[in-house]
Short mmCIF file of C-alpha atoms in Angstrom, two decimals:
data_model
loop_
_atom_site.label_atom_id
_atom_site.label_comp_id
_atom_site.label_asym_id
_atom_site.label_seq_id
_atom_site.Cartn_x
_atom_site.Cartn_y
_atom_site.Cartn_z
CA MET A 1 -19.44 23.39 30.80
CA SER A 2 -16.86 21.12 30.67
CA ASP A 3 -13.63 21.45 28.42
CA SER A 4 -13.23 18.51 25.53
CA TRP A 5 -11.15 18.00 22.37
CA THR A 6 -9.39 15.32 20.13
CA ALA A 7 -6.06 14.68 19.59
CA ILE A 8 -5.19 13.24 16.20
CA ASP A 9 -2.25 11.76 14.56
CA PHE A 10 -2.25 10.54 10.92
CA GLU A 11 0.70 8.54 9.44
CA THR A 12 0.54 8.13 5.48
CA ALA A 13 1.29 5.80 3.29
CA ASN A 14 3.10 7.81 0.58
CA GLN A 15 3.98 11.86 -0.13
CA ASP A 16 0.25 12.40 -1.15
CA ARG A 17 -1.19 14.36 2.15
CA GLY A 18 -4.51 12.49 1.12
CA SER A 19 -2.69 8.75 1.42
CA ALA A 20 -4.21 8.07 4.58
CA CYS A 21 -2.94 4.42 6.27
CA ALA A 22 -3.06 4.85 10.25
CA VAL A 23 -4.93 7.15 12.45
CA GLY A 24 -4.82 7.49 16.18
CA LEU A 25 -7.66 9.31 18.43
CA VAL A 26 -7.36 10.36 21.86
CA LYS A 27 -10.45 11.96 23.60
CA VAL A 28 -9.86 14.44 26.38
CA ARG A 29 -12.46 16.36 28.76
CA ASP A 30 -11.35 18.75 31.68
CA GLY A 31 -7.65 17.73 31.40
CA VAL A 32 -8.00 13.76 31.66
CA ILE A 33 -7.97 11.33 28.97
CA VAL A 34 -11.34 9.93 28.69
CA ASP A 35 -11.27 8.02 25.62
CA ARG A 36 -8.88 6.30 22.93
CA HIS A 37 -9.52 5.19 19.21
CA THR A 38 -7.08 3.72 16.67
CA THR A 39 -7.16 2.01 12.96
CA LEU A 40 -5.43 0.96 10.02
CA ILE A 41 -6.98 2.47 7.08
CA ARG A 42 -6.94 1.80 3.10
CA PRO A 43 -5.80 4.86 1.63
CA PRO A 44 -8.13 6.02 -1.44
CA ALA A 45 -7.76 4.66 -4.97
CA GLY A 46 -4.94 6.20 -7.19
CA ILE A 47 -2.84 7.10 -3.82
CA ASP A 48 -2.43 3.61 -2.37
CA PHE A 49 0.67 2.39 -3.20
CA PHE A 50 3.70 2.83 -0.46
CA SER A 51 6.72 4.23 -0.19
CA ARG A 52 10.01 2.77 0.68
CA HIS A 53 10.66 6.25 3.27
CA ASN A 54 7.17 5.96 4.15
CA ILE A 55 7.52 2.11 5.18
CA ALA A 56 10.75 3.21 6.76
CA VAL A 57 9.18 5.45 9.23
CA HIS A 58 6.00 4.01 10.21
CA GLY A 59 6.65 0.20 9.34
CA ILE A 60 3.14 -0.35 7.87
CA THR A 61 2.78 -2.00 4.87
CA PRO A 62 0.43 -2.71 2.01
CA ASP A 63 -0.36 -5.89 3.30
CA ASP A 64 -1.19 -4.65 6.72
CA VAL A 65 -3.90 -2.38 5.21
CA THR A 66 -5.70 -5.13 3.04
CA GLY A 67 -8.57 -5.61 4.84
CA ALA A 68 -8.35 -1.99 6.77
CA PRO A 69 -11.52 0.13 6.79
CA THR A 70 -11.30 2.64 3.91
CA TRP A 71 -11.43 6.49 4.35
CA GLU A 72 -14.96 6.82 3.74
CA THR A 73 -15.76 4.85 7.15
CA VAL A 74 -12.79 6.10 9.29
CA HIS A 75 -13.63 9.87 8.51
CA ALA A 76 -17.25 8.94 9.81
CA ARG A 77 -15.45 7.33 12.62
CA ILE A 78 -13.51 10.55 13.02
CA VAL A 79 -16.43 12.68 13.07
CA GLU A 80 -18.58 10.49 15.83
CA PHE A 81 -15.31 10.20 17.65
CA ALA A 82 -14.68 13.83 18.02
CA ASP A 83 -18.52 14.88 18.45
CA GLY A 84 -17.79 18.54 17.50
CA ASP A 85 -14.49 19.34 19.17
CA ALA A 86 -11.53 20.82 18.29
CA LEU A 87 -8.78 18.89 17.12
CA VAL A 88 -4.93 18.82 18.41
CA ALA A 89 -2.15 17.71 17.15
CA HIS A 90 1.48 18.07 16.80
CA ASN A 91 2.48 19.67 13.53
CA ALA A 92 -1.35 20.00 12.72
CA PRO A 93 -1.11 21.62 9.57
CA PHE A 94 -0.06 18.42 8.13
CA ASP A 95 -2.86 16.56 9.64
CA MET A 96 -5.55 19.10 8.52
CA GLY A 97 -3.90 18.54 5.32
CA VAL A 98 -4.79 14.78 5.41
CA ILE A 99 -8.46 15.54 6.36
CA ALA A 100 -8.75 17.71 3.29
CA GLN A 101 -6.92 16.10 0.80
CA ALA A 102 -8.32 12.36 1.74
CA CYS A 103 -11.69 13.97 1.85
CA ALA A 104 -11.14 15.65 -1.35
CA ARG A 105 -9.75 12.34 -3.29
CA THR A 106 -12.66 10.42 -2.38
CA GLY A 107 -15.24 13.40 -2.93
CA LEU A 108 -16.46 13.52 0.85
CA ALA A 109 -17.86 16.36 2.41
CA SER A 110 -16.53 17.20 5.82
CA PRO A 111 -17.32 19.79 8.99
CA GLY A 112 -15.16 23.16 9.92
CA TRP A 113 -12.69 22.29 12.32
CA ASP A 114 -11.26 24.39 15.12
CA TYR A 115 -7.73 23.17 15.67
CA ALA A 116 -4.49 23.60 17.94
CA CYS A 117 -0.77 22.39 17.10
CA THR A 118 1.20 21.23 20.11
CA LEU A 119 4.62 22.35 18.22
CA ALA A 120 3.58 26.24 18.13
CA LEU A 121 2.23 25.68 21.49
CA SER A 122 5.27 23.80 22.30
CA ARG A 123 7.54 26.60 20.93
CA ARG A 124 5.74 29.54 23.00
CA THR A 125 5.61 27.12 26.34
CA TRP A 126 9.11 25.61 26.64
CA ALA A 127 11.35 27.73 24.39
CA GLU A 128 14.09 27.01 26.17
CA LEU A 129 14.35 23.85 24.57
CA ALA A 130 16.95 22.97 21.74
CA ASP A 131 14.03 21.71 19.78
CA HIS A 132 10.33 20.96 19.85
CA ARG A 133 10.10 17.30 18.11
CA LEU A 134 7.40 15.05 19.94
CA PRO A 135 9.80 12.98 21.40
CA THR A 136 11.87 16.00 22.92
CA VAL A 137 8.68 18.07 24.19
CA SER A 138 7.40 15.05 25.63
CA ALA A 139 10.34 13.94 27.41
CA HIS A 140 10.23 17.01 28.98
CA ILE A 141 6.76 16.88 30.70
CA GLY A 142 7.84 13.34 31.50
CA HIS A 143 5.70 11.32 29.20
CA ARG A 144 7.72 8.82 27.49
CA VAL A 145 6.71 7.93 23.39
CA THR A 146 7.28 4.35 23.18
CA HIS A 147 6.30 3.66 19.76
CA HIS A 148 7.04 6.89 17.76
CA HIS A 149 5.55 7.21 14.59
CA ARG A 150 2.65 4.74 15.71
CA ALA A 151 -0.85 6.96 15.09
CA ASP A 152 -1.98 5.82 18.51
CA ALA A 153 0.99 6.47 20.53
CA ASP A 154 2.11 10.15 18.35
CA ALA A 155 -1.93 11.52 19.15
CA GLU A 156 -1.51 10.60 22.98
CA ALA A 157 1.64 12.38 22.94
CA ALA A 158 0.17 15.17 21.49
CA ALA A 159 -2.73 15.56 24.17
CA ARG A 160 -0.23 14.72 27.23
CA ILE A 161 1.64 17.82 25.85
CA ALA A 162 -1.27 20.00 25.61
CA ILE A 163 -2.50 19.09 29.01
CA ALA A 164 0.94 20.07 30.56
CA ALA A 165 0.95 23.01 28.48
CA MET A 166 -2.16 23.85 30.13
CA ARG A 167 -0.94 23.19 33.65
CA ARG A 168 2.37 25.69 32.59
CA HIS A 169 -0.32 28.52 31.50
CA GLY A 170 -2.67 27.90 34.48
CA THR A 171 -5.68 27.68 31.79
CA THR A 172 -8.45 25.39 31.74
CA SER A 173 -9.53 25.02 28.43
CA LEU A 174 -8.00 24.60 25.20
CA ALA A 175 -8.86 28.14 23.59
CA ASP A 176 -7.64 29.71 26.61
CA LEU A 177 -4.69 27.64 26.37
CA ALA A 178 -4.22 28.77 22.71
CA ARG A 179 -5.00 32.61 23.37
CA ALA A 180 -2.12 32.53 26.53
CA ALA A 181 0.23 30.79 23.86
CA GLY A 182 -0.39 34.01 21.76
CA SER A 183 -1.46 31.67 19.00
CA GLY A 184 -5.12 31.14 19.11
CA LEU A 185 -6.90 28.24 17.69
CA ARG A 186 -6.69 27.68 13.85
CA HIS A 187 -9.75 26.17 11.46
CA LEU A 188 -9.61 24.18 9.01
CA ALA A 189 -12.70 24.95 6.65
CA PRO A 190 -15.72 22.76 6.27
CA LEU A 191 -15.76 20.84 2.60
CA THR A 192 -18.44 20.05 0.41
CA ALA A 193 -19.43 16.66 -1.18
CA ALA A 194 -18.01 16.69 -4.74
CA LEU A 195 -16.94 14.61 -7.66
CA PRO A 196 -13.30 13.21 -6.29
CA ALA A 197 -10.62 14.78 -7.49
CA ALA A 198 -8.16 13.53 -9.77
CA ALA A 199 -5.43 11.88 -7.81
CA PRO A 200 -1.99 12.75 -9.61
CA ALA A 201 0.01 10.18 -11.67
CA PRO A 202 1.63 7.87 -9.17
CA VAL A 203 4.87 8.90 -8.60
CA ARG A 204 6.18 5.35 -7.72
CA GLU A 205 9.90 5.13 -6.33
CA SER A 206 12.17 3.73 -8.76
CA PRO A 207 16.07 2.69 -8.06
CA VAL A 208 16.35 3.33 -11.71
CA GLU A 209 14.87 6.87 -12.15
CA ASP A 210 17.66 8.94 -12.90
CA ARG A 211 18.88 12.66 -11.24
CA PHE A 212 17.24 14.70 -14.54
CA ALA A 213 13.84 12.86 -14.30
CA ARG A 214 13.20 13.91 -10.36
CA TRP A 215 14.71 17.91 -11.47
CA GLN A 216 11.89 17.40 -14.24
CA ARG A 217 9.30 16.79 -11.72
CA ALA A 218 10.33 18.94 -9.16
CA ALA A 219 10.95 21.81 -12.09
CA GLN A 220 6.96 21.38 -13.26
CA ALA A 221 5.54 21.61 -9.93
CA GLU A 222 4.00 24.93 -8.42
CA LEU A 223 5.31 26.57 -5.52
CA PRO A 224 3.19 26.60 -2.58
CA ALA A 225 2.53 30.14 -0.54
CA PRO A 226 3.19 30.70 2.83
CA SER A 227 0.46 29.57 4.95
CA PRO A 228 -1.20 32.17 6.89
CA ASP A 229 -2.03 30.10 9.88
CA ALA A 230 2.09 29.57 10.37
CA ASP A 231 3.36 30.02 13.84
CA PRO A 232 5.16 32.93 14.16
CA SER A 233 7.57 31.66 16.42
CA GLY A 234 8.70 29.35 14.27
CA PRO A 235 12.39 29.07 13.12
CA LEU A 236 10.96 29.26 9.21
CA TYR A 237 8.45 31.70 9.48
CA GLY A 238 9.57 34.84 7.09
CA LYS A 239 12.31 33.32 5.73
CA VAL A 240 13.14 32.18 2.33
CA VAL A 241 14.47 29.26 1.71
CA CYS A 242 15.98 27.03 -1.02
CA VAL A 243 16.96 23.47 -1.55
CA SER A 244 20.31 22.48 -3.28
CA GLY A 245 20.12 18.63 -4.09
CA ASP A 246 18.08 15.75 -3.03
CA LEU A 247 16.56 14.89 0.74
CA GLU A 248 16.49 10.95 2.00
CA SER A 249 13.20 11.68 3.79
CA MET A 250 10.75 13.77 1.32
CA ASP A 251 11.26 14.98 -2.56
CA LYS A 252 11.29 18.84 -3.67
CA PRO A 253 7.41 19.46 -3.58
CA GLU A 254 6.61 17.81 -0.15
CA VAL A 255 9.79 19.51 1.25
CA TRP A 256 8.53 23.22 0.00
CA ARG A 257 4.97 22.34 1.19
CA ARG A 258 6.53 21.66 4.53
CA ILE A 259 8.41 25.03 4.13
CA ALA A 260 4.89 26.72 3.44
CA GLU A 261 3.36 25.47 6.18
CA ALA A 262 6.26 26.43 8.47
CA GLY A 263 5.70 29.96 7.08
CA GLY A 264 8.03 29.93 5.03
CA THR A 265 8.74 31.04 1.29
CA PRO A 266 10.14 27.82 -0.72
CA ALA A 267 12.14 28.88 -3.51
CA LYS A 268 13.58 27.06 -7.14
CA ASN A 269 16.75 28.94 -6.90
CA VAL A 270 19.03 31.31 -4.67
CA THR A 271 18.59 34.73 -5.29
CA LYS A 272 19.59 38.28 -3.10
CA LYS A 273 16.55 37.21 -0.95
CA THR A 274 17.63 33.90 0.33
CA ASP A 275 17.56 33.22 3.91
CA VAL A 276 18.42 29.47 4.18
CA LEU A 277 19.88 27.27 2.09
CA VAL A 278 19.18 23.55 2.63
CA ILE A 279 22.44 21.15 1.37
CA GLY A 280 21.23 18.15 0.27
CA GLY A 281 22.91 15.46 -1.72
CA HIS A 282 23.69 14.86 -5.30
CA ASP A 283 25.18 12.91 -8.06
CA GLY A 284 28.22 14.93 -8.78
CA ALA A 285 31.40 15.75 -7.14
CA GLY A 286 31.71 18.93 -5.14
CA LYS A 287 28.97 21.42 -4.34
CA THR A 288 25.79 22.27 -6.27
CA SER A 289 25.79 25.53 -8.69
CA LYS A 290 23.17 26.62 -5.89
CA HIS A 291 25.75 25.94 -2.86
CA ARG A 292 28.47 28.00 -4.66
CA GLN A 293 25.99 30.98 -5.26
CA ALA A 294 25.02 31.23 -2.13
CA GLU A 295 28.17 31.14 -1.21
CA THR A 296 28.96 33.82 -3.49
CA TYR A 297 26.26 36.17 -1.98
CA ALA A 298 27.47 35.35 1.84
CA ALA A 299 30.94 36.57 0.82
CA ARG A 300 29.16 39.53 -0.08
CA GLY A 301 27.70 40.06 3.26
CA GLN A 302 24.08 38.27 2.73
CA LYS A 303 23.21 36.55 5.83
CA ILE A 304 22.31 32.93 4.58
CA ALA A 305 21.91 30.15 7.10
CA PHE A 306 23.55 26.90 5.30
CA VAL A 307 21.45 23.88 7.08
CA THR A 308 22.06 20.01 6.72
CA GLU A 309 18.76 18.03 6.16
CA ALA A 310 19.08 16.75 9.59
CA ASP A 311 18.76 20.53 10.85
CA LEU A 312 15.97 20.93 8.91
CA LEU A 313 13.72 18.72 9.99
CA VAL A 314 14.19 19.87 13.28
CA ARG A 315 13.45 23.56 12.46
CA LEU A 316 10.18 21.68 10.87
CA GLY A 317 9.38 19.82 14.04
CA MET A 318 10.03 16.46 12.38
CA THR A 319 12.02 13.46 12.74
CA THR A 320 12.95 10.35 10.69
CA GLY A 321 12.56 6.89 12.14
CA ALA A 322 11.67 5.97 15.67
#
């Protein structure tokens, strides 16, 4: 019986996970790439605006997707292309979240998916690497990513990483690889058709939005719980993580989701349980009150890691820009 699976990568228009604007698919059968498919996507209505940050990362603009197929059409093509196979992605919780959220925004039913995360597999296979971002691991296995953050290129890179990991572990199937790496295949539960979920009021970027308005939005957002499917070997797994100030790459609710997907516990305030403080930018002079509070706890013997935004992105297996 042959082993087949599909590597997948999404790009999004903004920080809403459902705002898919491109997908890349790579079919692998018995360790060999046998088919590819990629397309731009017109994001679901209500979350179809493009943020400056996302455009800077992947280069896709509203004009590019004007005549692109809708999520409903592309989702059907994904299901057809995968044909019941397991999915593979680098930082898979993000890509599985895109499927779930885009279907929720459009009221689509979706089959359940077994999936593997090459970020988690890479950490367990090549622990000696300084980080396990897609370009780093790709370079290590001898694969050059020529267009990072282009969906087709990133899907192929994820496929190449999984194939290389199979060779490293001496396995011949994705399921065996996941077991050998100690993670096992994860599962995205099937979704039933329903009325489209209401999209949140668009948080469109404004150059005049003040810090207080951003703080209000973050203060009202709910904190997500750590993902039960997170990689226990990840650097944020089991850690309480607080963000001080603003990050350039994403807003607070998005970074909280990323931390939770990595198995960390996001926190709005510094406490005696804080393990990691992420130091972002802010409008005032000197250090923020969270930063000062964390230093006070650290001076009393509490172990707190003080990290920059760049450090956090590495720990999350992310990059910004090409």
